[in-house]
Coordinates of C-alpha atoms in Angstrom, one line a residue:
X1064 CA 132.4 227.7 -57.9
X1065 CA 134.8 225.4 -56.3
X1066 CA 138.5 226.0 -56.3
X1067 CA 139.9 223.0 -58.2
X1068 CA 143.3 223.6 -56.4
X1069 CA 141.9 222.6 -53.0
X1070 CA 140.7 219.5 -54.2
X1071 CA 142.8 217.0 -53.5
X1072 CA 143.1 213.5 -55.6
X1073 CA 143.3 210.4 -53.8
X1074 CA 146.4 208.1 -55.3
X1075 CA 144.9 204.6 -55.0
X1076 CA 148.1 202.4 -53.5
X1077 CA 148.6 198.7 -55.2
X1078 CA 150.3 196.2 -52.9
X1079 CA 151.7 193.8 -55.3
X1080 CA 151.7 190.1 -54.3
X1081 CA 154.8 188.1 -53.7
X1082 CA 156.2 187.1 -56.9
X1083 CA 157.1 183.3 -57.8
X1084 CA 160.4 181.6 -58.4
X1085 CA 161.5 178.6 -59.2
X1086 CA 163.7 176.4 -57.5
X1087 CA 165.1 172.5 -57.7
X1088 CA 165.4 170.1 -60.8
X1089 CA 161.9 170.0 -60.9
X1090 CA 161.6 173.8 -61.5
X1091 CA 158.6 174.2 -59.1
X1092 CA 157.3 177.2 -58.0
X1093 CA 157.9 178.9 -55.2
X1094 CA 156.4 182.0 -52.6
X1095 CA 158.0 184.2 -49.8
X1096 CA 156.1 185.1 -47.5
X1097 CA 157.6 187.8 -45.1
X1098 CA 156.7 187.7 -41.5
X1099 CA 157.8 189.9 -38.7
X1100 CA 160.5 187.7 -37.5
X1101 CA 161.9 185.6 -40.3
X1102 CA 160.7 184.5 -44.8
X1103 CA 159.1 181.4 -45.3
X1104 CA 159.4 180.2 -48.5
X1105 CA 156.3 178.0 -49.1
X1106 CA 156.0 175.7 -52.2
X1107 CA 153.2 175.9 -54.5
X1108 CA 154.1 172.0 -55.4
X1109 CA 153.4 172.9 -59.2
X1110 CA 155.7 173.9 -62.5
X1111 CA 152.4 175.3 -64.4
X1112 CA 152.7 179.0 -64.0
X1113 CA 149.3 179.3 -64.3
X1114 CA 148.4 177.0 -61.5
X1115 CA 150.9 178.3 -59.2
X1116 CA 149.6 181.7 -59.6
X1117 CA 146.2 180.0 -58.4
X1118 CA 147.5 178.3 -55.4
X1119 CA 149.3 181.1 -54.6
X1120 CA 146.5 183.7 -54.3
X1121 CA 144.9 180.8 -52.1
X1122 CA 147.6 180.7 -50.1
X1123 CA 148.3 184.5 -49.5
X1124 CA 144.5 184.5 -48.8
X1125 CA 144.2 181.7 -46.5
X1126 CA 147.3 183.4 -44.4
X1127 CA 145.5 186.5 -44.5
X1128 CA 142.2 184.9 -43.0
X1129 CA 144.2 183.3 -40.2
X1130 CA 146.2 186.2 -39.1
X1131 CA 143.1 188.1 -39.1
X1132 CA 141.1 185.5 -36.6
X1133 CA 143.9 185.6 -34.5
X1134 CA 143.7 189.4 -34.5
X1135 CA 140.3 189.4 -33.5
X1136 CA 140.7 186.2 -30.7
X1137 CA 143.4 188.7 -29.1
X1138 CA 141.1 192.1 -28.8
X1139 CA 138.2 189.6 -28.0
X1140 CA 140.6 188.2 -25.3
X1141 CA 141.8 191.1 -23.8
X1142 CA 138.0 192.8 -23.8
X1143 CA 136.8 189.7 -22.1
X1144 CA 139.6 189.9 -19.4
X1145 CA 138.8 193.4 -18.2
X1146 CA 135.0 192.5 -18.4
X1147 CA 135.3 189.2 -16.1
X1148 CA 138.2 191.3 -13.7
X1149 CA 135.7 194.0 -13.5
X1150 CA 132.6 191.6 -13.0
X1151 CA 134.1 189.5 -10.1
X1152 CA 135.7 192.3 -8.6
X1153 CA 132.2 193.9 -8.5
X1154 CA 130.2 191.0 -7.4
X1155 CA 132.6 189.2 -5.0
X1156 CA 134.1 192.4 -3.5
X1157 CA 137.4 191.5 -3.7
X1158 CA 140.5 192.3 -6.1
X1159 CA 141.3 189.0 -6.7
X1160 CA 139.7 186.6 -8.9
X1161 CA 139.0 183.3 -7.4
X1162 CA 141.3 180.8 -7.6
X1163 CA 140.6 177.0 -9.5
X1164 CA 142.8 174.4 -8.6
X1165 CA 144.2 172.3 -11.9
X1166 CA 144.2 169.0 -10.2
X1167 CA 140.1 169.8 -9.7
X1168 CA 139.3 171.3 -13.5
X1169 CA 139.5 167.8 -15.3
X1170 CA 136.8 166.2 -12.5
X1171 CA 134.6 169.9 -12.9
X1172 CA 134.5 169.3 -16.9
X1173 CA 133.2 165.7 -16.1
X1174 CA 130.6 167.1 -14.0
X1175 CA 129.0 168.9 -16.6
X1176 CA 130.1 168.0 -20.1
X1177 CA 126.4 166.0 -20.9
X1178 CA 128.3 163.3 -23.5
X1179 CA 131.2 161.8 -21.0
X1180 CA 128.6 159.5 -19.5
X1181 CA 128.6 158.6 -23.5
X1182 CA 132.4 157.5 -23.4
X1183 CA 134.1 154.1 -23.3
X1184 CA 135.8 153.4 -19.8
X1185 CA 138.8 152.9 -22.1
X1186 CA 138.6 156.6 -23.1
X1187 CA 137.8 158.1 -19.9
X1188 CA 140.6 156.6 -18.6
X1189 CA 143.2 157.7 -21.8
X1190 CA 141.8 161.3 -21.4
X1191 CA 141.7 161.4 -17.3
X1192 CA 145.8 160.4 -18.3
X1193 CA 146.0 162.8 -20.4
X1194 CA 145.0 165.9 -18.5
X1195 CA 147.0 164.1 -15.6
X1196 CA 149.8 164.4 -18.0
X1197 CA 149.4 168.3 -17.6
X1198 CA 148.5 168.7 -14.5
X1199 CA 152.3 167.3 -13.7
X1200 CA 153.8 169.4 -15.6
X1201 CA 152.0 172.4 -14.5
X1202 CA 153.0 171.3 -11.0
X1203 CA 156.6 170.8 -12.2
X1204 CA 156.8 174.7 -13.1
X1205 CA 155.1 175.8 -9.6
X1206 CA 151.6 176.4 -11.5
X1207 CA 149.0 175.6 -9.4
X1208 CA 145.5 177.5 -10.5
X1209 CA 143.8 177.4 -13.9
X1210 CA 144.0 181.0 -14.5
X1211 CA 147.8 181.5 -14.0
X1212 CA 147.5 179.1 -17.6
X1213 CA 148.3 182.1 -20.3
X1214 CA 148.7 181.2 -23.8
X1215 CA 152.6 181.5 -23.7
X1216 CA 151.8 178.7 -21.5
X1217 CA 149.8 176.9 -23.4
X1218 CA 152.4 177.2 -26.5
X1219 CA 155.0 176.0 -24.3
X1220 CA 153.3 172.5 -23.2
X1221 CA 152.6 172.2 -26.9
X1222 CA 156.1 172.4 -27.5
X1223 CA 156.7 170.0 -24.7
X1224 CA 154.2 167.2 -25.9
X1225 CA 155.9 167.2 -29.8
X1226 CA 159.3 167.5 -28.4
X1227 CA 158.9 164.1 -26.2
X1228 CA 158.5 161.9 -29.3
X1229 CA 154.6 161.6 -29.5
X1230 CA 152.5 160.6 -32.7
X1231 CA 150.9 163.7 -34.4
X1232 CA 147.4 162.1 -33.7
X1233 CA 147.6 161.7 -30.0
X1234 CA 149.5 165.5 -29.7
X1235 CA 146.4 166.7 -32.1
X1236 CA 144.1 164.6 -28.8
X1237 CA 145.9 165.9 -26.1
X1238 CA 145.1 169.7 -27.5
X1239 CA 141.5 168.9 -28.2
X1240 CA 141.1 167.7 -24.6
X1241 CA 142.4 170.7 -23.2
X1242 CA 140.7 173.2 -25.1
X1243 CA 137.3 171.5 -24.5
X1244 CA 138.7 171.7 -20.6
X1245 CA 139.0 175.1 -20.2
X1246 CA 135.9 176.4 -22.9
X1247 CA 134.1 174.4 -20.9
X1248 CA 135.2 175.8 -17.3
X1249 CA 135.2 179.5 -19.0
X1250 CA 131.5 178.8 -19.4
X1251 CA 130.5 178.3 -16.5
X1252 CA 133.6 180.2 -14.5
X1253 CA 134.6 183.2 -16.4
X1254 CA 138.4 182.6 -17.1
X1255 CA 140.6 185.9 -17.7
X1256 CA 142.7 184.0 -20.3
X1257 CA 139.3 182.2 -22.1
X1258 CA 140.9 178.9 -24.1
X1259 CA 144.8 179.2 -24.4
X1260 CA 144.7 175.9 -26.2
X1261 CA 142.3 177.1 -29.1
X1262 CA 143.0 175.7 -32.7
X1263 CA 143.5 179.6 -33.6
X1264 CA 146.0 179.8 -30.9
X1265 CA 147.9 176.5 -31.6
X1266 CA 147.7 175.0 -34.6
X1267 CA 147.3 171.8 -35.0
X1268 CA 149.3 169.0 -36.8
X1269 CA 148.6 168.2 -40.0
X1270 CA 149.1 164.6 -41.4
X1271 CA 151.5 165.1 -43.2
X1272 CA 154.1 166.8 -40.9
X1273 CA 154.0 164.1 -38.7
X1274 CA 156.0 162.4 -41.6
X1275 CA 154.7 159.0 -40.4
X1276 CA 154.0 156.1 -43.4
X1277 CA 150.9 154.8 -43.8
X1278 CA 149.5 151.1 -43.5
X1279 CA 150.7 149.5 -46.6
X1280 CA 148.6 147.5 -49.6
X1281 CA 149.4 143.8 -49.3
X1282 CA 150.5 142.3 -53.1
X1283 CA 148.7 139.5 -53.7
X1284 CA 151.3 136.6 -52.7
X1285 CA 151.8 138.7 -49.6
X1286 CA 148.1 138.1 -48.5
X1287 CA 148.5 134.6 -49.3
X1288 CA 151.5 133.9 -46.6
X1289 CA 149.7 135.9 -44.6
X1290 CA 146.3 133.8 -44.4
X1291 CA 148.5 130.5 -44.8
X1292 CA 150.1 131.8 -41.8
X1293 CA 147.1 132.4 -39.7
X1294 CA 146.0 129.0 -41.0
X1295 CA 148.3 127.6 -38.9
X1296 CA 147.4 129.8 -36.2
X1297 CA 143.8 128.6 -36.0
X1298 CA 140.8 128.2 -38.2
X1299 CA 139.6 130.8 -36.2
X1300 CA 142.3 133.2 -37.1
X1301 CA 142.2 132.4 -40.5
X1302 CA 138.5 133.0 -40.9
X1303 CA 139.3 136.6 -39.5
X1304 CA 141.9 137.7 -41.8
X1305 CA 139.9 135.7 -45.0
X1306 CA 136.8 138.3 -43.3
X1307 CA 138.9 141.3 -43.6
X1308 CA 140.7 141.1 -46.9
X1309 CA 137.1 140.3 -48.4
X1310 CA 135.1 143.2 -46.4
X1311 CA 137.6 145.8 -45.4
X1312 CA 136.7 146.2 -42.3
X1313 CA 139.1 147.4 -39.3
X1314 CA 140.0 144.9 -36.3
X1315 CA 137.3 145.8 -33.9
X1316 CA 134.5 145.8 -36.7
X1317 CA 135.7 141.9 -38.2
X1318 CA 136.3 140.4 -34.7
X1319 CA 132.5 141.8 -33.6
X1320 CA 130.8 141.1 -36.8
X1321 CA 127.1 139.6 -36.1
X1322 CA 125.3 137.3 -37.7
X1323 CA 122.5 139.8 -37.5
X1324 CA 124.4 142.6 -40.2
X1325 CA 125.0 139.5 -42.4
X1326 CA 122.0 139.4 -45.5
X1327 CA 121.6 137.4 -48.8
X1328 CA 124.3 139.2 -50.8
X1329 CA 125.5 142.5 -48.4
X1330 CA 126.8 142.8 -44.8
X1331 CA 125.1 145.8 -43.2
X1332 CA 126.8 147.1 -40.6
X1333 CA 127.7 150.5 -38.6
X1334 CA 131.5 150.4 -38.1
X1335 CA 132.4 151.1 -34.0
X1336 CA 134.8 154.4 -35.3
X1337 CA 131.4 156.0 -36.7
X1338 CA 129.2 154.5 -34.4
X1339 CA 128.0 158.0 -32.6
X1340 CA 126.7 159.7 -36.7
X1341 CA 125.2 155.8 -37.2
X1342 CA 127.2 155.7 -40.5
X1343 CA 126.7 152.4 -42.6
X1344 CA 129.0 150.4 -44.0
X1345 CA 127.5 148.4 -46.9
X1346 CA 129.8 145.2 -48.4
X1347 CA 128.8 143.4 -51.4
X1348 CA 129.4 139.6 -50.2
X1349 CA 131.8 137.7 -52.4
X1350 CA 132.5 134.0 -53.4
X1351 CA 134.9 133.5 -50.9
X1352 CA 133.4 135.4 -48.5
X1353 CA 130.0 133.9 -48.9
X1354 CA 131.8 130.1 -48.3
X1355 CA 133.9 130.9 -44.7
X1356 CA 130.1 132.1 -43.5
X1357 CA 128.3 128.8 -45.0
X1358 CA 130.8 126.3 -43.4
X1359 CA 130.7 128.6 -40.0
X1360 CA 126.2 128.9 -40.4
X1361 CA 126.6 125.0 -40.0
X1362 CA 128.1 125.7 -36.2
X1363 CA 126.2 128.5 -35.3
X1364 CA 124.2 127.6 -32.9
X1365 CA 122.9 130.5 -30.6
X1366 CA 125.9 132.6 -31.0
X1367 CA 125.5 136.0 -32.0
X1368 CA 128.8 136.9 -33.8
X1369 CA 130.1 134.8 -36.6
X1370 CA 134.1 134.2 -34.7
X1371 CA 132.3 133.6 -31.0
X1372 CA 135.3 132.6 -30.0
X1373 CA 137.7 135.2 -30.7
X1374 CA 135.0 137.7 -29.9
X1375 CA 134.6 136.9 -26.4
X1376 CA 138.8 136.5 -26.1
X1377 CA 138.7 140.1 -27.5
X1378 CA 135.9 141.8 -25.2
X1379 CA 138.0 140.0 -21.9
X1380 CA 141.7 141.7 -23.7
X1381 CA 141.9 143.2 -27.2
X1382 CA 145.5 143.7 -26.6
X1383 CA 145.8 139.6 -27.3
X1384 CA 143.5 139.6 -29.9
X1385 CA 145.7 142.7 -31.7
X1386 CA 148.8 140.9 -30.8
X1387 CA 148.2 137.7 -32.0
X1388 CA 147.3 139.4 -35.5
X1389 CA 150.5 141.5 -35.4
X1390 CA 152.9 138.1 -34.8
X1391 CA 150.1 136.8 -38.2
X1392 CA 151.6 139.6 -40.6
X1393 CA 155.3 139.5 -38.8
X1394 CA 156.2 135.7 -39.3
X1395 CA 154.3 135.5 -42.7
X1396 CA 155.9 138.8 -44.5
X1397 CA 159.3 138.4 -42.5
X1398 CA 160.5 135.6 -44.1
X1399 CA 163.2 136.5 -46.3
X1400 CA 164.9 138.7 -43.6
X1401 CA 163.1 142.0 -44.5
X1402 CA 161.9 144.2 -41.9
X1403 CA 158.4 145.6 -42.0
X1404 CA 158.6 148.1 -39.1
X1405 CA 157.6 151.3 -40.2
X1406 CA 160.1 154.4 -40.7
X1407 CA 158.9 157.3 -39.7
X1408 CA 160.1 160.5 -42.5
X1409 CA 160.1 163.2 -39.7
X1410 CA 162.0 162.0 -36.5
X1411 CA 160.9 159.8 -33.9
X1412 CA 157.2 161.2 -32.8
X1413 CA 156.1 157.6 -32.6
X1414 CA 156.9 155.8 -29.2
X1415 CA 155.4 152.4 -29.6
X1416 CA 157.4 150.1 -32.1
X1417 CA 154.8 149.9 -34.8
X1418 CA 154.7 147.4 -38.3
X1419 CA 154.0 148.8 -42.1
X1420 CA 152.0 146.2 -42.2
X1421 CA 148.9 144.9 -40.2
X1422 CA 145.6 143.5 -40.1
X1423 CA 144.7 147.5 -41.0
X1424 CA 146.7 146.5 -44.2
X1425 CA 143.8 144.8 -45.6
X1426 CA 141.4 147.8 -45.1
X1427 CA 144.2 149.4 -47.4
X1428 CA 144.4 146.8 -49.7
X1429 CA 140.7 146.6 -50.2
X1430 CA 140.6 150.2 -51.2
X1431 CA 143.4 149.5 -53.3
X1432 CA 141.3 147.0 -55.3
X1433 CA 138.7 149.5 -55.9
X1434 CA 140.7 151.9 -57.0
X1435 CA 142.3 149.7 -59.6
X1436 CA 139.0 149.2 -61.1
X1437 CA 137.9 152.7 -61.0
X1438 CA 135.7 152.6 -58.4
X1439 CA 133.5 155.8 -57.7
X1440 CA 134.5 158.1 -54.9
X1441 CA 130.3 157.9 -54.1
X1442 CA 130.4 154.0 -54.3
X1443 CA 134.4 153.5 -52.4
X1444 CA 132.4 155.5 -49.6
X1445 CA 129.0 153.5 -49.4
X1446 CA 131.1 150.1 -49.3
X1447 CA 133.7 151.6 -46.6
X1448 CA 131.7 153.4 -44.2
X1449 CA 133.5 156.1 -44.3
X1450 CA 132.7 159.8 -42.7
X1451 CA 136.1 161.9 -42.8
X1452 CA 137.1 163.7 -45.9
X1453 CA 140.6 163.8 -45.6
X1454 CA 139.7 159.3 -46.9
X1455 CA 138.6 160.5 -49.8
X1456 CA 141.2 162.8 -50.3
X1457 CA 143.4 159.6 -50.2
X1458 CA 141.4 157.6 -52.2
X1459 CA 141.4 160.4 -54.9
X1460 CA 145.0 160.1 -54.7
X1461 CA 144.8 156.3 -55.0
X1462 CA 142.7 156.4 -58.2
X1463 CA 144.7 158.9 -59.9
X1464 CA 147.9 156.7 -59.0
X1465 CA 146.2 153.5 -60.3
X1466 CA 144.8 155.5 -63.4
X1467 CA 148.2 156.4 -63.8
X1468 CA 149.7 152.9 -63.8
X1469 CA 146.8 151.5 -66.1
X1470 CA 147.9 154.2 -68.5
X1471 CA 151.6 153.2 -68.3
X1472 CA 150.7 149.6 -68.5
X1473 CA 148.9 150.3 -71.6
X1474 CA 151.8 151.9 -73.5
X1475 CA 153.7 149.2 -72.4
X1476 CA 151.5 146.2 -74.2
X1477 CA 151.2 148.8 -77.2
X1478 CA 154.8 149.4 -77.9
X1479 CA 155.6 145.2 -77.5
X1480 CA 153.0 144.4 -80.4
X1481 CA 154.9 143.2 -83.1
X1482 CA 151.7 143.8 -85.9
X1483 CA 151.7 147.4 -84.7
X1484 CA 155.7 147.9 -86.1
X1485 CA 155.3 148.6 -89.9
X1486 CA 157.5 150.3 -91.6
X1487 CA 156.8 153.3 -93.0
X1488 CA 157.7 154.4 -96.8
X1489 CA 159.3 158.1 -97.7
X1490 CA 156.9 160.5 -100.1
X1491 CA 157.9 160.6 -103.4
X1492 CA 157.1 164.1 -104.7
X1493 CA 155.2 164.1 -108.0
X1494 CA 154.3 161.0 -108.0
X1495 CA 150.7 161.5 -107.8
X1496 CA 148.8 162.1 -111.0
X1497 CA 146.3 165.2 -111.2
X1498 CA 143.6 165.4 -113.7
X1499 CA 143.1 167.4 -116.1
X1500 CA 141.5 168.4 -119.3
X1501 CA 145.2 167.9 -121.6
X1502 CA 145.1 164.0 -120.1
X1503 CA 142.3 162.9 -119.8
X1504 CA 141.6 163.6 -123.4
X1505 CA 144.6 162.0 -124.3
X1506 CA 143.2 158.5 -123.1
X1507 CA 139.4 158.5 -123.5
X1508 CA 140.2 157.9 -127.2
X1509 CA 141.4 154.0 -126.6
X1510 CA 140.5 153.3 -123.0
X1511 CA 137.5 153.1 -121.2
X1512 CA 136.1 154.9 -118.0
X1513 CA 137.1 151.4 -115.8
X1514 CA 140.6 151.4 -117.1
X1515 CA 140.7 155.7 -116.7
X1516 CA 139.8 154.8 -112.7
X1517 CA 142.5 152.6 -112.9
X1518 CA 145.2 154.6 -114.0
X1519 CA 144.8 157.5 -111.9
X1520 CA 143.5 155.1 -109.3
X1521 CA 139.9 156.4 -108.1
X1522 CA 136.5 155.3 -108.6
X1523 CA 134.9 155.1 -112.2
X1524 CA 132.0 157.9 -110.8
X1525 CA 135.0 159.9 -110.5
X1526 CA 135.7 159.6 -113.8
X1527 CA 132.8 160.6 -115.2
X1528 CA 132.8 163.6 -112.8
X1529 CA 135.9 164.7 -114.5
X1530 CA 134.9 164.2 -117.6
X1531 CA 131.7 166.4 -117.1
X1532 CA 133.9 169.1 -115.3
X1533 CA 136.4 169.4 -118.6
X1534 CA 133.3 169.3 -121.5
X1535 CA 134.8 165.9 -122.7
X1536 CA 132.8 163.2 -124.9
X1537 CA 133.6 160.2 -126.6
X1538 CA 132.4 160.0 -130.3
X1539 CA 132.1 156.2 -129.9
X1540 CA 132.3 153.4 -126.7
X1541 CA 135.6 152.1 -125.9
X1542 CA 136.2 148.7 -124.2
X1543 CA 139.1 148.1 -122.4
X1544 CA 138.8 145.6 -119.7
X1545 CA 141.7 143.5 -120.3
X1546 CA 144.7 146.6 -120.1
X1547 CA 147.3 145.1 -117.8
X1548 CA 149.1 145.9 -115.2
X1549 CA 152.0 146.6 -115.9
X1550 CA 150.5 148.9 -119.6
X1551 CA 148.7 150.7 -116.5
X1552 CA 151.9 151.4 -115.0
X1553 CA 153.5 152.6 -118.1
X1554 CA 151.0 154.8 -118.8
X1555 CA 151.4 156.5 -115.4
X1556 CA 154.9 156.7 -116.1
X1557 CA 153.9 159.1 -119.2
X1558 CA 151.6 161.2 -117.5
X1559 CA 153.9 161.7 -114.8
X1560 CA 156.7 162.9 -117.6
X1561 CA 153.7 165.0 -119.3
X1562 CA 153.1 166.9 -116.1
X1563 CA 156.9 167.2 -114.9
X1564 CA 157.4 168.9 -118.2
X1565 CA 154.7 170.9 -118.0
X1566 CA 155.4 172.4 -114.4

């Protein structure tokens, strides 16, 4: 038999989750989360208890989940290291690993990355600048090789790039570039520090902390100036904007647009940003779209895109083209003095001077339409072209807005109708007459079952009901058609006084 005293019970330990609090006039919700170095306070952007308890398990989890990868990136790091040391050591001889010049890594991934022959000049170039762009600074701080590139490193150039004032896009581009730089290197030439620049490593910037407004919807007498003003441009650049408030299509997409994607009643095309997954853009055709293309069919000719003139201008410099539009929206929407350049919510991360509004506006403002007339998620997509979730995210948020006005607008035209304010009369207690076997016998002696219905004011079935209910019977019939009003009145007055006195 077993001694129970050398058994031993196992006390299960509960780690409790951070609790919530509340904070600001809007009472929301609120999480600390305790790191080694410093709380973070992280909002759960919700008063609902409920749903803050939710979004608060998801984001304990999620924190979880990343600390863990990063966790596992370091022991897979460090195992790699002494594998590849030992490796080279082994192969070559030698205690040294083999050194790779910086200034030689960006032509090495060109070499063998299979897609860069796939690339725009316009990108190689912007991504040959960019690595140049590190390759300086590397060379500022006496670092000459590709392995002496840590991740300490590599945190520190991140710093570098937000701190100079640069959009959260192109930092987010400039990251992506260098990781696929050095996972592509560490394939082929075993790197003791792998990818310093990987997502789990850096993190990258969301949109919202750049803190940088969007493209903004264009009201409807706003697109008006706007055309007018590109009417006096050129027909040309007036056909163009007309083409892009009607189809919501970006700059690139409106200035190319064949005659070829154009068919009875939809324009069929593949927009150039998703040009590589061959994602379609289908756009119904409307009435004033469908009479810019009939006057421009009549000119044709053997010209392949429908503006052939601001399409060729465009394929020699876009920068005009893009220009020419921006100076459009500026003089048309800068009339009363009001400036349209937009304000950035978290410091200056954007360089270039850049305008709220722009011929991206009506891309914004077409989506904006749909929205206000409850267009599916499903059907915004198949019209737009688009490919990335974080648009339908913003269109969800669009709807939702737009549902949200509608709702407001509705109370609004309910609470002005005049028919809809009637007054409303106070109860009178007792004054409703109940049947019963005492009353009812007191009038089917002289009135009829009509004039009964009458008094007590329901229907003459009714009546008879009552009648049936109570074992009551006339000896003889009673006509009484002609009781007035104002006897029927009296008589409720009585059976009103009956029933008071017998309460």
């Amino acid at each position: 038999m077993k001694n129970k005293s050398n058994i031993r019970k196992t006390k299960k330990i509960e780690v409790k989750a951070p609790s919530l609090f509340r904070r600001g006039k809007k009472q929301i919700f609120y999480l600390r989360l305790r790191t080694k170095f410093k709380d973070i306070w992280v909002s759960t952007k919700t008063a609902d208890k409920k749903e803050a308890e939710k979004r608060s398990d998801q984001i304990i989890k999620a924190k979880f989940k990343v600390e863990a990868l990063r966790a596992t990136e370091d022991l897979k790091e460090n195992r790699d290291r002494k594998i590849i040391d030992a490796v080279v050591k082994t192969v070559s001889g030698k205690d040294e690993i083999p050194n790779i010049r910086i200034d030689e890594c960006y032509q090495r991934w060109c070499n063998v990355n299979s897609s860069y022959s796939e690339l725009t000049e316009k990108s190689k170039s912007i991504y040959q600048a960019a690595f140049g762009k590190f390759t300086s600074w590397c060379a500022g701080k006496n670092i000459e090789h590709i392995e002496h590139v840590d991740r300490s490193l590599a945190m520190s150039y991140s710093k570098h790039l937000w701190d100079i004032g640069i959009s959260g896009k192109t930092y987010n581009d400039h990251l992506k570039l260098l990781s696929r730089v050095f996972a592509t290197i560490d394939a082929t030439t075993p790197l003791p520090y792998r990818d310093p620049f990987n997502r789990i490593h850096i993190p990258r910037k969301k949109k919202s902390e750049s803190g940088a407004e969007g493209h903004g919807a264009l009201e409807p007498d706003m697109l008006k100036n706007v055309i007018a003003e590109a009417a006096k441009n050129s027909l040309d650049y007036r056909d163009l904007i007309i083409i892009g408030s009607q189809t919501g299509l970006r700059l690139k997409d409106a200035v190319l647009l064949k005659w070829d994607c154009i068919t009875l009643n939809f324009i069929d095309v593949i927009p150039f940003k998703t040009s590589r997954t061959s994602n379609k853009a289908r756009i119904p055709i409307t009435a004033t779209l469908r009479k810019v293309l009939e006057s421009r069919m009549v000119a044709k000719g053997k010209n392949k895109y429908v503006i052939p003139s601001v399409a060729e201008h465009y394929m020699r410099n876009e920068h005009y083209v893009t220009k020419t539009c921006k100076t459009i929206f500026e003089n048309a929407l800068n009339k009363e003095g009001e400036d349209i350049t937009r304000k950035d919510k978290a410091g200056a991360h954007r360089k270039r001077r850049s305008s709220l509004y722009s011929f991206h506006s009506l891309r914004t403002t077409y989506m904006s339409l749909l929205a206000t007339k409850d267009v599916s998620i499903r059907d915004a997509m198949r019209i737009l072209g688009w490919e990335s979730s974080e648009m339908i995210k913003v269109y969800e948020k669009m709807l939702e807005a737009y549902r949200g006005d509608a709702d407001k607008r509705a109370l609004d035209i309910v609470s002005q109708i005049k028919e809809f304010k009637l007054p409303v009369p106070d109860v009178i207690p007792g004054s409703k007459i109940t049947p019963s076997k005492e009353k009812l016998e007191k009038l089917v002696g002289k009135y009829s079952n009509i004039a009964i219905a009458r008094i007590f004011n329901v229907s003459e079935a009714a009546v008879r009901k009552w009648m049936d209910k109570f074992g009551i019977k006339r000896a003889r019939r009673i006509e009484s058609a002609d009781v007035s009003g104002a006897e029927i009145e009296k008589i409720r007055k009585d059976l009103l006084a009956m029933q008071e006195k017998q309460k």
